[in-house]
Coordinates of C-alpha atoms in Angstrom, one line a residue:
X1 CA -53.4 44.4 12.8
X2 CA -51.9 42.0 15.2
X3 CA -53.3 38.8 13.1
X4 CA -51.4 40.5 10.4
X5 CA -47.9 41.3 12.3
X6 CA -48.2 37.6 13.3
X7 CA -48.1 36.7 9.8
X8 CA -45.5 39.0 8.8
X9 CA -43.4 38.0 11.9
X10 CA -44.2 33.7 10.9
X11 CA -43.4 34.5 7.3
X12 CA -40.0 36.3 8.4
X13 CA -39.2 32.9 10.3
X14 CA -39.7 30.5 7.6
X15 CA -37.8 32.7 4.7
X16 CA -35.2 32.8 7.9
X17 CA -35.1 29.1 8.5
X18 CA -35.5 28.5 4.4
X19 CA -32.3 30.5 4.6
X20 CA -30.7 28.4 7.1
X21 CA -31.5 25.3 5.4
X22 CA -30.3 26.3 1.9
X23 CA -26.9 27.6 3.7
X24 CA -26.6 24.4 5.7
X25 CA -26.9 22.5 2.4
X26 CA -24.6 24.3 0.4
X27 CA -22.3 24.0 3.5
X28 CA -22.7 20.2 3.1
X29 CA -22.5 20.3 -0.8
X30 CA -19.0 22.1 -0.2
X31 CA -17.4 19.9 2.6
X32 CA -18.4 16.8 0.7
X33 CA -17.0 17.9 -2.3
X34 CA -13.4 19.0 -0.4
X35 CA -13.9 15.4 0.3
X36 CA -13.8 14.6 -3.1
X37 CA -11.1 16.5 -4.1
X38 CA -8.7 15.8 -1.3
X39 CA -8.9 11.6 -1.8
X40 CA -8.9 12.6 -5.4
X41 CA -5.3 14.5 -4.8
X42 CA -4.1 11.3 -2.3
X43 CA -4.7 9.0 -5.5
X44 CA -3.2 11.1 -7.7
X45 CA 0.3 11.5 -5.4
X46 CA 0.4 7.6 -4.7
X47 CA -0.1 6.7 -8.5
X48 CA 3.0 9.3 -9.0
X49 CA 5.1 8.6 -6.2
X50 CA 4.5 4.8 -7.2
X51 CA 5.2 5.4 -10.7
X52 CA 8.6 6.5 -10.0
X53 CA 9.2 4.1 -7.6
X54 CA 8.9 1.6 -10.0
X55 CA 10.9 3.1 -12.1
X56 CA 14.0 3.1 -10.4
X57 CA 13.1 -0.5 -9.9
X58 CA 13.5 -1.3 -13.1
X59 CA 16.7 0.7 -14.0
X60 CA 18.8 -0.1 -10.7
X61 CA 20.0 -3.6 -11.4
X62 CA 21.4 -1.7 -14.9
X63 CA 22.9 1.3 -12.9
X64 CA 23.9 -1.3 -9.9
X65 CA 26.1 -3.1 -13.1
X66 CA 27.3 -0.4 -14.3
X67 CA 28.8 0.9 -11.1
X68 CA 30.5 -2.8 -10.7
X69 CA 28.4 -3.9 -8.4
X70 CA 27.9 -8.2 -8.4
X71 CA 24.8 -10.3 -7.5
X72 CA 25.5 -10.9 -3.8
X73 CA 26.1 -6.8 -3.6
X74 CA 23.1 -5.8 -5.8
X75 CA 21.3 -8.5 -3.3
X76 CA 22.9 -6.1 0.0
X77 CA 21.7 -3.5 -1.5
X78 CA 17.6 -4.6 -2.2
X79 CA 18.1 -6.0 1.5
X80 CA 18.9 -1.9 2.6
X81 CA 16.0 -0.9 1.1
X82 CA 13.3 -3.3 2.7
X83 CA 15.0 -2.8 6.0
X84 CA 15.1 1.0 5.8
X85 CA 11.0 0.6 5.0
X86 CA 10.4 -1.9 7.2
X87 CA 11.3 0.4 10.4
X88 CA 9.9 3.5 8.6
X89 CA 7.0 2.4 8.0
X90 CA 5.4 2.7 11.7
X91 CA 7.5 5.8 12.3
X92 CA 6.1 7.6 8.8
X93 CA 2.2 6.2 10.4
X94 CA 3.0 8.0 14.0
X95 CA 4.5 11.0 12.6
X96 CA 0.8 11.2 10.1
X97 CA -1.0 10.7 13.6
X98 CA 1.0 13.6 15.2
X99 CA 1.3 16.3 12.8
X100 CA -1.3 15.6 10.2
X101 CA -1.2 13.5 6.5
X102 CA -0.6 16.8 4.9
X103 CA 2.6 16.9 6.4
X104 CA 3.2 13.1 6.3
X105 CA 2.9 13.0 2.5
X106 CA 5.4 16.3 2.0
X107 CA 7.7 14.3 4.2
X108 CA 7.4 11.2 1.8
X109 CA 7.2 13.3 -1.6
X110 CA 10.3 15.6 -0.1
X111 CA 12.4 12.1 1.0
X112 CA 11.5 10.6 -3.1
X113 CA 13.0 14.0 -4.1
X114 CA 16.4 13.2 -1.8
X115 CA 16.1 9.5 -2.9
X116 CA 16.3 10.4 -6.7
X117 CA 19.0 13.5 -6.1
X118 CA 21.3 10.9 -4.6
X119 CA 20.5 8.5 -6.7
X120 CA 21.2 10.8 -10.1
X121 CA 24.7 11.5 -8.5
X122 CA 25.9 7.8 -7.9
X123 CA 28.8 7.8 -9.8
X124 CA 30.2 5.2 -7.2
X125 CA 29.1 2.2 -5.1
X126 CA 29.0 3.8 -1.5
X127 CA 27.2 6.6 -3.0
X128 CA 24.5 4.4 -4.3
X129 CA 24.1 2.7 -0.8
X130 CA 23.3 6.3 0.3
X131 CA 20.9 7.0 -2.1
X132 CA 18.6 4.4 -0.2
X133 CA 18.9 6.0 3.3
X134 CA 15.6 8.7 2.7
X135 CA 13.7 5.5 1.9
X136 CA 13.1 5.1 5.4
X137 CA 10.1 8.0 4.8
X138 CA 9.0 7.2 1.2
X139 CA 5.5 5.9 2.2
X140 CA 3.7 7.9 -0.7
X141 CA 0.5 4.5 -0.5
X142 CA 0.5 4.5 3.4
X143 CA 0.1 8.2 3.6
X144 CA -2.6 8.1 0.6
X145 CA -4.4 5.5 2.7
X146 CA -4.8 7.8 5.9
X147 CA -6.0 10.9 4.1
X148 CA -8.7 8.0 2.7
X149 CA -9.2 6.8 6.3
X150 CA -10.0 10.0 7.3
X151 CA -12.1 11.4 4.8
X152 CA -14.6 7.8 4.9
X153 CA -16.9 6.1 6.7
X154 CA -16.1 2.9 8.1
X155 CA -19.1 1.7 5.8
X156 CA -17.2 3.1 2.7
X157 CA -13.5 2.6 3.7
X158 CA -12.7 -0.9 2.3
X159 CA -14.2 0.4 -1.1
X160 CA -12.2 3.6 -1.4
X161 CA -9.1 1.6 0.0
X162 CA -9.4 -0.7 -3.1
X163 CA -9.3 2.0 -5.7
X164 CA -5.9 2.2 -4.6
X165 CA -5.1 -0.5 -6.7
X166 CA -5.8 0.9 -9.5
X167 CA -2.7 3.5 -8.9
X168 CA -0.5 0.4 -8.0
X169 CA -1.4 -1.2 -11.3
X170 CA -0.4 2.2 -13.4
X171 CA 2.7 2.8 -11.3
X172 CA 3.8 -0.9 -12.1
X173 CA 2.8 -0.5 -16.0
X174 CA 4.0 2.9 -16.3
X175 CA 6.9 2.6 -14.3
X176 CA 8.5 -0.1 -15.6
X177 CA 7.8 0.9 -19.1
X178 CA 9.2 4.6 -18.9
X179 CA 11.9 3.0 -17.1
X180 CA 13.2 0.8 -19.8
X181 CA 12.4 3.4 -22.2
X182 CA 14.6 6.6 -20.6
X183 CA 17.3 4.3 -19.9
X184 CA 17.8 2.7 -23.1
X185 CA 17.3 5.9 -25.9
X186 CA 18.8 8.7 -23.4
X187 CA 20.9 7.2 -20.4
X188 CA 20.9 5.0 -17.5
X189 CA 20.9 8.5 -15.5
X190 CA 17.8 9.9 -16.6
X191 CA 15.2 7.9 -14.9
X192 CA 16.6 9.5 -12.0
X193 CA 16.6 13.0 -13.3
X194 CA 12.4 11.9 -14.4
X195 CA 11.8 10.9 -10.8
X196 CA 13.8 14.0 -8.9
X197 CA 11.6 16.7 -11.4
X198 CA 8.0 14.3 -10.2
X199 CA 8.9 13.5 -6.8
X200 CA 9.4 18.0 -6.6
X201 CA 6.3 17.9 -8.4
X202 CA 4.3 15.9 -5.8
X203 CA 5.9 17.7 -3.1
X204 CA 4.3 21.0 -4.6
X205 CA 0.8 19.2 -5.2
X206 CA 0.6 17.6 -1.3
X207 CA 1.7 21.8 -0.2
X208 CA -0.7 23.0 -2.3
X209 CA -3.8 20.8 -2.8
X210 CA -4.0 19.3 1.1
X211 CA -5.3 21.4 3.8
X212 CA -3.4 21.5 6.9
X213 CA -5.9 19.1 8.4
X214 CA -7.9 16.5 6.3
X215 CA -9.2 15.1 9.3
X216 CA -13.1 16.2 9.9
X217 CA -12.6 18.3 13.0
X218 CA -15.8 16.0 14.8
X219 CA -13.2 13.1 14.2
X220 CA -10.3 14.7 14.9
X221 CA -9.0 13.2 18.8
X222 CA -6.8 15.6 20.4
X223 CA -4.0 13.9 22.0
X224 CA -1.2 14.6 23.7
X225 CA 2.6 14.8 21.5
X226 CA 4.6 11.9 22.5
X227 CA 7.6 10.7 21.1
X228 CA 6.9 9.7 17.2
X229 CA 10.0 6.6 17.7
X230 CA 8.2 5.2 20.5
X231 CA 8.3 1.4 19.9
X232 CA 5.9 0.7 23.1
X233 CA 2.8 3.4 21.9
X234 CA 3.6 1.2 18.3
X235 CA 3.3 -2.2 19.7
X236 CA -0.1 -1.0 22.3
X237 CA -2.0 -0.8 19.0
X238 CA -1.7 -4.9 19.1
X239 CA -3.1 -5.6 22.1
X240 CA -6.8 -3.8 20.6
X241 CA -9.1 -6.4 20.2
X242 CA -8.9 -8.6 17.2
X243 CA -5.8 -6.6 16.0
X244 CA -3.1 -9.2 16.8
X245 CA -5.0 -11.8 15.2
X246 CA -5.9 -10.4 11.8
X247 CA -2.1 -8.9 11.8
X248 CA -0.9 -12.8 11.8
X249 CA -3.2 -13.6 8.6
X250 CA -2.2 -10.5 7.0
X251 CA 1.5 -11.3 7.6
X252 CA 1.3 -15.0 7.0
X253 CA -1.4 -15.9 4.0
X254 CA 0.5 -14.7 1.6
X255 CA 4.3 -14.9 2.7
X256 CA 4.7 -17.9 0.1
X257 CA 3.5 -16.2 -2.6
X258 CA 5.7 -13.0 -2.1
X259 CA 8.9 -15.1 -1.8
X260 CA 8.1 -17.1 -5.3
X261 CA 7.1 -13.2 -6.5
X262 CA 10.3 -12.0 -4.8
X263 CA 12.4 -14.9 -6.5
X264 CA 10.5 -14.8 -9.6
X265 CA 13.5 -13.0 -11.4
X266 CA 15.1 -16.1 -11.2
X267 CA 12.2 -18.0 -11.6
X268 CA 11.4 -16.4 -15.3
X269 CA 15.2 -16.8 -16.8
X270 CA 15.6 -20.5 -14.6
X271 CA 12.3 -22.3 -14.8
X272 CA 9.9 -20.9 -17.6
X273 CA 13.2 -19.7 -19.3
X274 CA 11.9 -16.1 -20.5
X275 CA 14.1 -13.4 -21.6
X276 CA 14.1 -10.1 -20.3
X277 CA 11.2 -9.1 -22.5
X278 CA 8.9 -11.6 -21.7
X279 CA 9.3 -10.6 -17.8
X280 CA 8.5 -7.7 -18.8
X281 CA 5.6 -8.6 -20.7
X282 CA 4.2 -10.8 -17.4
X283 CA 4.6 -7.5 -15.1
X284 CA 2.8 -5.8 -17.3
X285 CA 0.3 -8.6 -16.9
X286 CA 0.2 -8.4 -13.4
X287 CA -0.4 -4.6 -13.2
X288 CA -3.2 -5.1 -15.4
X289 CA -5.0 -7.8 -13.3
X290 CA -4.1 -5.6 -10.0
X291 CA -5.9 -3.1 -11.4
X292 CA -8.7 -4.5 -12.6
X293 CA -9.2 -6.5 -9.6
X294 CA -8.5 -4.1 -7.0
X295 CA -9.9 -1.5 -8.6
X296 CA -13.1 -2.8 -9.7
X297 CA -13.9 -6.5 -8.3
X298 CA -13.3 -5.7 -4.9
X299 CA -15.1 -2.7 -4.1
X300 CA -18.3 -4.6 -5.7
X301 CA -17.2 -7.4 -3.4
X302 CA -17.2 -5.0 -0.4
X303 CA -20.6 -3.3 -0.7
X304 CA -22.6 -7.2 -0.8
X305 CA -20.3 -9.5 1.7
X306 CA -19.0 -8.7 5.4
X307 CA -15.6 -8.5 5.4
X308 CA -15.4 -12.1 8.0
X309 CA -16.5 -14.0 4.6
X310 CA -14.1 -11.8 2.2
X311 CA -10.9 -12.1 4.6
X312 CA -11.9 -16.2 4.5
X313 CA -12.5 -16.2 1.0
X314 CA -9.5 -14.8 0.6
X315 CA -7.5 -17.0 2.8
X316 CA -9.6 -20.3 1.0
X317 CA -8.6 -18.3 -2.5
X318 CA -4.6 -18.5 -1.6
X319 CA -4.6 -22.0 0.0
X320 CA -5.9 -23.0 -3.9
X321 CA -3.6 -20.7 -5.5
X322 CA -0.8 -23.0 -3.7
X323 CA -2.3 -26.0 -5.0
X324 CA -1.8 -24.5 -8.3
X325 CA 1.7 -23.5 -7.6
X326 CA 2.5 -27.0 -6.6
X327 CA 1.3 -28.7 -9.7
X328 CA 2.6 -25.5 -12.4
X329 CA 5.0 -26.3 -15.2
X330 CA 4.8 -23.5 -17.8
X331 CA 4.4 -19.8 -18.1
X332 CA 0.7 -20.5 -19.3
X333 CA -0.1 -22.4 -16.3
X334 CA 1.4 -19.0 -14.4
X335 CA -0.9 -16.5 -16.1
X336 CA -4.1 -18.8 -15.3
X337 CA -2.7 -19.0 -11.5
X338 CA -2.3 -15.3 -11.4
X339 CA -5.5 -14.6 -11.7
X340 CA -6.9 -16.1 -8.3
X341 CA -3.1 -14.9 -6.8
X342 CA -3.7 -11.1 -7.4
X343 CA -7.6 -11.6 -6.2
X344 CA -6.9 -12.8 -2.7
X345 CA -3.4 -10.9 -2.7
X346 CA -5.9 -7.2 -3.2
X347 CA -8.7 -8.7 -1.1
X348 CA -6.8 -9.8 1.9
X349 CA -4.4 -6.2 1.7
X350 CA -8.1 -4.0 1.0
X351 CA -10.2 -6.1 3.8
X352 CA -7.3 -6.4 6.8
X353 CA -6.5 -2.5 6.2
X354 CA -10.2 -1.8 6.8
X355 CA -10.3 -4.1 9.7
X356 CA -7.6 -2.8 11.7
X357 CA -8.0 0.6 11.1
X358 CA -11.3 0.4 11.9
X359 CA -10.2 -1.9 15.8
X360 CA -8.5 0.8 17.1
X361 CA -8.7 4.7 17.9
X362 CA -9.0 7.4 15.1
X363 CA -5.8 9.3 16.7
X364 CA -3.9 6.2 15.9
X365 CA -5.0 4.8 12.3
X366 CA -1.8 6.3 10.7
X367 CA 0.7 4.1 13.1
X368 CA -1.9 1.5 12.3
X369 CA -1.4 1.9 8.2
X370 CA 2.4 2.1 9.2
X371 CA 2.6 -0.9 10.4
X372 CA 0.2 -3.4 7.8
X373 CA 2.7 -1.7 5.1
X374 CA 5.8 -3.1 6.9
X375 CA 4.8 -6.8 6.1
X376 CA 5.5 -6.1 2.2
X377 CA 9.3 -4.5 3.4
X378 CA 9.6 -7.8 5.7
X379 CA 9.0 -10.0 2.6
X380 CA 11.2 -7.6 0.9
X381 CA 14.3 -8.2 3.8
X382 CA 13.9 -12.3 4.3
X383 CA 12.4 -13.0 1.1
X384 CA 15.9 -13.9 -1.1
X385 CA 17.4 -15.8 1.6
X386 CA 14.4 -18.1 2.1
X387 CA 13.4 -18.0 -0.9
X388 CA 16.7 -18.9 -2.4
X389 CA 17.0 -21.3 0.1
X390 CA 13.4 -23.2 -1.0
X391 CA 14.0 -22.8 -4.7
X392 CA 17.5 -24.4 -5.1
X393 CA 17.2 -27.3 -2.2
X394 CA 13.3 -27.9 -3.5
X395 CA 12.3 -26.2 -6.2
X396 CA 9.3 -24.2 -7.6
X397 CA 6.8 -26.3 -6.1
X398 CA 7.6 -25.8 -2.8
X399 CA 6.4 -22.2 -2.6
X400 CA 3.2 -23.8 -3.8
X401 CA 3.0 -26.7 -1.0
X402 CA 4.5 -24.1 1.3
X403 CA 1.6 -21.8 0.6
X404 CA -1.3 -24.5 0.5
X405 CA -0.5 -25.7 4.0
X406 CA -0.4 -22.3 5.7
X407 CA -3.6 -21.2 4.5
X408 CA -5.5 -24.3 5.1
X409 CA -4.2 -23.8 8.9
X410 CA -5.4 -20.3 8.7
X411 CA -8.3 -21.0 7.1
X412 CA -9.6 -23.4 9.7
X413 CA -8.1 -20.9 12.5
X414 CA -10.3 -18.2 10.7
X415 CA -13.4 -21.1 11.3
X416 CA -12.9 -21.8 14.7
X417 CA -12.0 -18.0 16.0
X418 CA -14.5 -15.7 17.1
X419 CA -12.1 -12.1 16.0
X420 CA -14.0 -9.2 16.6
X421 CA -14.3 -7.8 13.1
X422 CA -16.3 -5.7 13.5
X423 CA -14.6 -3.2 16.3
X424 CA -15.5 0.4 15.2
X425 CA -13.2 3.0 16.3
X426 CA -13.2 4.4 19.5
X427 CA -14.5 8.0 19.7

């Protein structure tokens, strides 16, 4: 009787534990598929909020006309804009590290709706400058890129990162298209009206689709509230190891190549003498290439080399990109050279994002994200004064010599340095 209560009680156990197991699993099954869905719903907000944002991009210089506003004004005004991102963009990462990326990317979806309201109501010039005030917290990609930090291993981060590209590429394809379109068959008004309607849209999606905190709760660091406009808690995340240094490459390797993309405007109508058509045509090209390289080459890339060889090959990959430059005469000779340019310009962004985030705390990799998207704002804000400066005194070329000599010193740098790379974040 006892030999048979023994089995009955052992038997009892084991369906228990086979419970236990199968309820564990599904438990597993369900959080990794949350997973799924919430870097799923980051993608699809950045691809919007990008979408529209290129839009607008290529409408304002129309509606900036219109309004009577001249070159050196339409220039103020692109100068606004970077600035305004430039300091946001740190602020919008410590506000995600204080009150969560699901409230981050409402505050970036809500400030695209205010963006696009003022902008649909410009009827003036001052007006228009005011419509680029809630730009200061449009950081749709940043906020995107810390729901993915979040949600990945540091083993799978660079990876997921990259597949980003793929929503930059459609925003700059569809974006500028839809732009062009709206604007020319209904009005130089109703991109704007487009862009308010999404941007509400995306505001609804990030309320709706992201829980309160993406953040596994194992990872989640409780820290104490302090002051989201603190410039000193911004500036300690540079003195992590390895941070500082992989922040200069980032800033500096491709600088050239943003101010000849910045001035390339000018470049198309003055140099390769295009129409507006055939810019059109090459940034269409461009999107394409970013997505197919960001999206596809550079997560492959990822999961067979260490990111120390990528962030060098990418480095070697620019300093040949300015040789090209140097020696480039034609618009042909430009779509060959854009090839390698959009390579090392997705596999330095992908691989130092995934570096740095990974070099300092978990509490922090939204201030972090904040501040590697400022160096596209700060191109954005010196870029047609230099620029300018090198294309009319020197010419085209010198954004290729420019850009050769200050990779091959950071290549070298890269050779000689011994940058902790590998830093994992601290617990």
């Amino acid at each position: 009787m006892s030999t048979m209560n023994a089995k009955a009680s052992s038997g009892g156990e084991e369906e228990a534990l086979g419970m236990r197991s199968d309820t564990l699993g599904e438990s597993v099954c369900s959080g990794e598929g949350k997973r799924r869905q919430m870097i799923l719903v980051a993608y699809l907000i950045a691809t919007l909020e990008l979408t529209f944002l290129f839009m607008q991009m290529g409408v304002m210089p129309y509606l900036a006309k219109s309004l009577g506003l001249d070159l050196v004004g339409f220039g103020y005004l692109q100068t606004t804009f970077g600035i305004l991102q430039l300091v946001g963009g740190p602020i919008f990462g410590r506000f995600a590290d204080q009150f969560g990326t699901r409230a981050a990317l409402i505050l970036s979806c809500a400030s695209g709706s205010a963006f696009f309201l003022l902008m649909s109501i410009s009827t003036n010039i001052p007006l228009l400058f005011l419509s680029r005030l809630p730009a200061v917290f449009m950081h749709g990609l940043p906020g995107a890129q810390k729901v993915i930090t979040d949600l990945t291993t540091p083993s799978q981060r660079a990876d997921a990162l990259g597949k980003l590209g793929l929503c930059f590429g459609i925003g700059i394809i569809i974006g500028s298209a839809l732009g062009g379109v709206l604007s020319t068959k209904f009005g130089i008004f109703v991109p704007t009206y487009i862009g308010l309607v999404g941007n509400l849209i995306n505001t609804t999606i990030a309320m709706v689709w992201m829980p309160l905190q993406a953040k596994p709760k194992s990872d989640h660091c409780v820290t104490e509230h302090s002051n989201v406009f603190s410039i000193r808690e911004i500036l300690r995340l540079m003195k992590f190891p390895g941070v500082m240094e992989v922040f200069i490459v980032k800033a500096f390797a491709g600088l050239p190549a943003g101010l000849f993309l910045i001035m390339f405007s000018v470049i198309s109508m003055d140099f390769f003498g295009l129409e507006a058509v055939g810019s059109g045509y090459l940034m269409s090209y461009f999107g394409v290439l970013q997505m197919v390289v960001q999206g596809l080459v550079v997560g492959k890339l990822t999961n067979h080399c260490t990111e120390r060889t990528l962030l060098r090959l990418s480095v070697f990959v620019f300093a040949g990109v300015g040789l090209g430059m140097s020696l480039m005469r034609t618009v042909w000779h430009y779509c060959i050279i854009a090839v390698p340019l959009v390579f090392a310009f997705s596999t330095l962004g992908t691989i130092t994002d995934s570096i740095l985030t990974k070099a300092v705390p978990s509490s922090d990799t939204g201030t972090m994200l904040g501040i590697c998207a400022s160096v596209q704002p700060l191109t954005r804000t010196v870029g047609p004064t230099i620029g300018g400066v090198l294309y009319k005194q020197f010419g085209v070329s010198s954004f290729g010599y420019l850009q050769l000599i200050v990779n091959i010193g950071l290549f070298v740098y890269l050779l000689k340095s011994k940058i902790p790379l590998r830093e994992m974040k601290s617990k």
